Short mmCIF file of C-alpha atoms in Angstrom, two decimals:
data_model
loop_
_atom_site.label_atom_id
_atom_site.label_comp_id
_atom_site.label_asym_id
_atom_site.label_seq_id
_atom_site.Cartn_x
_atom_site.Cartn_y
_atom_site.Cartn_z
CA VAL A 1 0.00 0.00 0.00
CA ARG A 2 1.44 3.32 -1.04
CA MET A 3 0.63 6.41 1.06
CA SER A 4 1.13 9.97 0.06
CA LEU A 5 3.50 12.20 1.99
CA ARG A 6 0.51 14.33 3.03
CA THR A 7 -1.29 11.30 4.56
CA ILE A 8 1.86 10.31 6.47
CA LEU A 9 2.42 13.87 7.74
CA ASN A 10 -1.23 14.14 8.83
CA GLY A 11 -0.87 10.88 10.73
CA VAL A 12 2.32 12.06 12.42
CA ALA A 13 0.64 15.35 13.37
CA VAL A 14 -2.31 13.52 14.97
CA VAL A 15 0.01 11.27 16.96
CA CYS A 16 2.05 14.28 18.13
CA VAL A 17 -1.06 16.20 19.21
CA LEU A 18 -2.45 13.19 21.09
CA GLY A 19 0.90 12.65 22.78
CA LEU A 20 1.09 16.30 23.84
CA VAL A 21 -2.48 16.26 25.16
CA SER A 22 -1.78 13.04 27.09
CA ALA A 23 1.31 14.63 28.63
CA VAL A 24 -0.69 17.69 29.62
CA ALA A 25 -3.45 15.48 31.06
CA LEU A 26 -0.88 13.73 33.23
CA ALA A 27 0.57 16.99 34.54
CA GLN A 28 -0.12 18.10 38.09
CA ARG A 29 -3.18 20.36 38.47
CA PRO A 30 -5.11 21.67 41.42
CA ALA A 31 -8.25 19.60 42.07
CA VAL A 32 -11.38 20.20 44.08
CA PRO A 33 -10.69 21.41 46.77
CA GLY A 34 -6.93 20.87 46.40
CA GLY A 35 -4.40 18.36 45.13
CA THR A 36 -4.04 16.86 41.66
CA LEU A 37 -6.44 15.44 39.11
CA PRO A 38 -5.94 11.85 37.98
CA PRO A 39 -5.12 11.23 34.31
CA ILE A 40 -8.01 11.16 31.85
CA PRO A 41 -8.56 7.49 30.97
CA TYR A 42 -8.26 7.55 27.18
CA GLU A 43 -9.22 4.21 25.65
CA SER A 44 -7.71 2.64 22.55
CA PHE A 45 -10.46 3.88 20.23
CA GLN A 46 -10.61 7.14 18.28
CA VAL A 47 -12.08 9.92 20.41
CA PRO A 48 -15.22 11.61 19.02
CA ARG A 49 -14.16 15.18 19.87
CA SER A 50 -10.84 16.97 19.97
CA PRO A 51 -8.53 16.20 22.89
CA ASP A 52 -8.86 19.84 23.99
CA VAL A 53 -12.64 19.53 24.25
CA ILE A 54 -12.37 16.24 26.14
CA LYS A 55 -9.84 17.71 28.56
CA ALA A 56 -12.05 20.78 29.10
CA VAL A 57 -15.18 18.78 29.92
CA TYR A 58 -13.31 16.41 32.26
CA GLU A 59 -11.86 19.40 34.12
CA PHE A 60 -15.28 21.06 34.20
CA ALA A 61 -16.76 17.90 35.70
CA ALA A 62 -13.95 17.78 38.28
CA TYR A 63 -14.28 21.43 39.28
CA HIS A 64 -18.06 21.87 38.95
CA PRO A 65 -19.99 18.92 40.39
CA GLU A 66 -22.54 21.51 41.57
CA VAL A 67 -23.50 21.86 37.91
CA LEU A 68 -23.14 18.46 36.24
CA ASN A 69 -24.68 16.53 39.16
CA TYR A 70 -27.95 18.23 38.18
CA VAL A 71 -27.64 17.84 34.40
CA PRO A 72 -29.03 14.62 32.90
CA CYS A 73 -27.21 12.61 30.26
CA TYR A 74 -29.06 11.22 27.26
CA CYS A 75 -26.75 8.53 25.89
CA GLY A 76 -28.36 5.63 27.76
CA CYS A 77 -25.66 5.43 30.41
CA GLU A 78 -28.27 5.10 33.16
CA SER A 79 -28.07 1.40 32.20
CA ILE A 80 -24.51 1.31 33.60
CA GLY A 81 -25.47 3.10 36.81
CA HIS A 82 -24.84 6.72 35.91
CA LYS A 83 -27.04 9.21 37.78
CA ALA A 84 -26.13 12.45 35.94
CA ASN A 85 -23.76 13.79 33.28
CA HIS A 86 -21.17 14.17 36.06
CA SER A 87 -21.04 10.34 36.33
CA CYS A 88 -19.87 10.08 32.72
CA PHE A 89 -16.60 11.75 33.68
CA VAL A 90 -15.99 11.38 37.43
CA LYS A 91 -15.86 7.86 38.84
CA SER A 92 -14.97 8.71 42.43
CA ARG A 93 -14.07 11.46 44.87
CA ASP A 94 -12.48 11.26 48.29
CA ALA A 95 -14.08 12.55 51.52
CA GLN A 96 -12.74 16.07 50.78
CA GLY A 97 -14.33 16.12 47.32
CA ARG A 98 -11.12 15.59 45.33
CA VAL A 99 -11.42 13.47 42.20
CA THR A 100 -9.65 10.16 42.78
CA ALA A 101 -10.61 8.51 39.48
CA PHE A 102 -12.17 9.55 36.21
CA ASP A 103 -14.64 7.34 34.33
CA SER A 104 -13.50 6.33 30.84
CA HIS A 105 -17.05 6.43 29.45
CA GLY A 106 -16.84 10.17 28.75
CA THR A 107 -13.82 9.92 26.47
CA GLY A 108 -15.71 7.93 23.86
CA CYS A 109 -19.28 9.17 24.02
CA THR A 110 -20.26 12.10 21.81
CA VAL A 111 -23.53 12.67 23.68
CA CYS A 112 -21.83 12.84 27.09
CA ILE A 113 -19.16 15.21 25.82
CA ASP A 114 -21.63 17.47 24.01
CA VAL A 115 -24.05 17.67 26.97
CA ALA A 116 -21.15 18.59 29.29
CA ARG A 117 -19.77 21.11 26.78
CA ASP A 118 -23.20 22.74 26.43
CA ALA A 119 -23.49 22.96 30.23
CA MET A 120 -19.95 24.33 30.55
CA GLN A 121 -20.52 27.02 27.93
CA MET A 122 -23.78 28.13 29.57
CA TYR A 123 -22.19 28.15 33.02
CA ASN A 124 -19.26 30.21 31.73
CA ALA A 125 -21.78 32.64 30.21
CA GLY A 126 -23.43 33.12 33.62
CA ALA A 127 -26.44 30.78 33.45
CA SER A 128 -27.79 29.27 36.67
CA VAL A 129 -27.90 25.51 37.19
CA LYS A 130 -31.69 25.66 36.77
CA GLU A 131 -31.32 27.49 33.45
CA ILE A 132 -28.64 25.07 32.28
CA ARG A 133 -30.80 22.06 33.17
CA ALA A 134 -33.82 23.52 31.34
CA ALA A 135 -31.79 24.29 28.21
CA ILE A 136 -30.16 20.83 28.19
CA GLU A 137 -33.56 19.15 28.57
CA MET A 138 -35.05 21.27 25.79
CA LYS A 139 -32.21 20.44 23.40
CA TRP A 140 -31.59 16.77 24.19
CA ALA A 141 -34.83 15.22 25.49
CA PRO A 142 -36.69 15.36 22.14
CA ARG A 143 -33.81 13.53 20.43
CA PHE A 144 -33.28 10.69 22.91
CA PRO A 145 -35.90 8.51 24.65
CA SER A 146 -34.07 7.98 27.93
CA HIS A 147 -31.89 9.89 30.36
CA THR A 148 -30.16 9.47 33.67
CA PRO A 149 -32.28 9.71 36.86
CA THR A 150 -30.85 13.12 37.68
CA PRO A 151 -32.22 15.11 40.63
CA ALA A 152 -33.44 18.67 40.14
CA PRO A 153 -31.11 21.47 41.27
CA PRO A 154 -31.53 22.37 44.95
CA VAL A 155 -33.66 25.31 45.98
CA VAL A 156 -31.58 28.05 47.60
CA ARG A 157 -33.29 30.90 49.51
CA GLY A 158 -36.60 30.53 47.77
CA LYS A 159 -35.22 29.96 44.28
CA THR A 160 -33.54 27.13 42.42
CA SER A 161 -29.79 27.65 41.93
#
């Protein structure tokens, strides 16, 4: 099989980018509420979004459980025990709330990644958890028949957060 120079260079570029992103993912970072984040568990399959997007949503899940614990996921992952979009990325936390392990499910699921990215973008734009939840439900519920059994956001001082 003969490959063009362009195909070979594109392949080398992809490998270099993935290697760089993996190295960055393994670097020490502050976690919630302190410490380091574990490495993102990339599997051996091709990821459905860019490594930068995957890294961003994993970090968002680590740093903002107060958001993603109240955002449902629509990929069907409730069948594997997930309770919210947060579960697609964070497998466990210690007693202080630090992430001790990430879940590999989020690296390969387009729906999980896109739901988390939507939530992250709305949060960064100033939306409340209640507004984020409503927008996610409006966008995703009509397209998918099931979702995680995610609780509603808590009510804080007479209004939902």
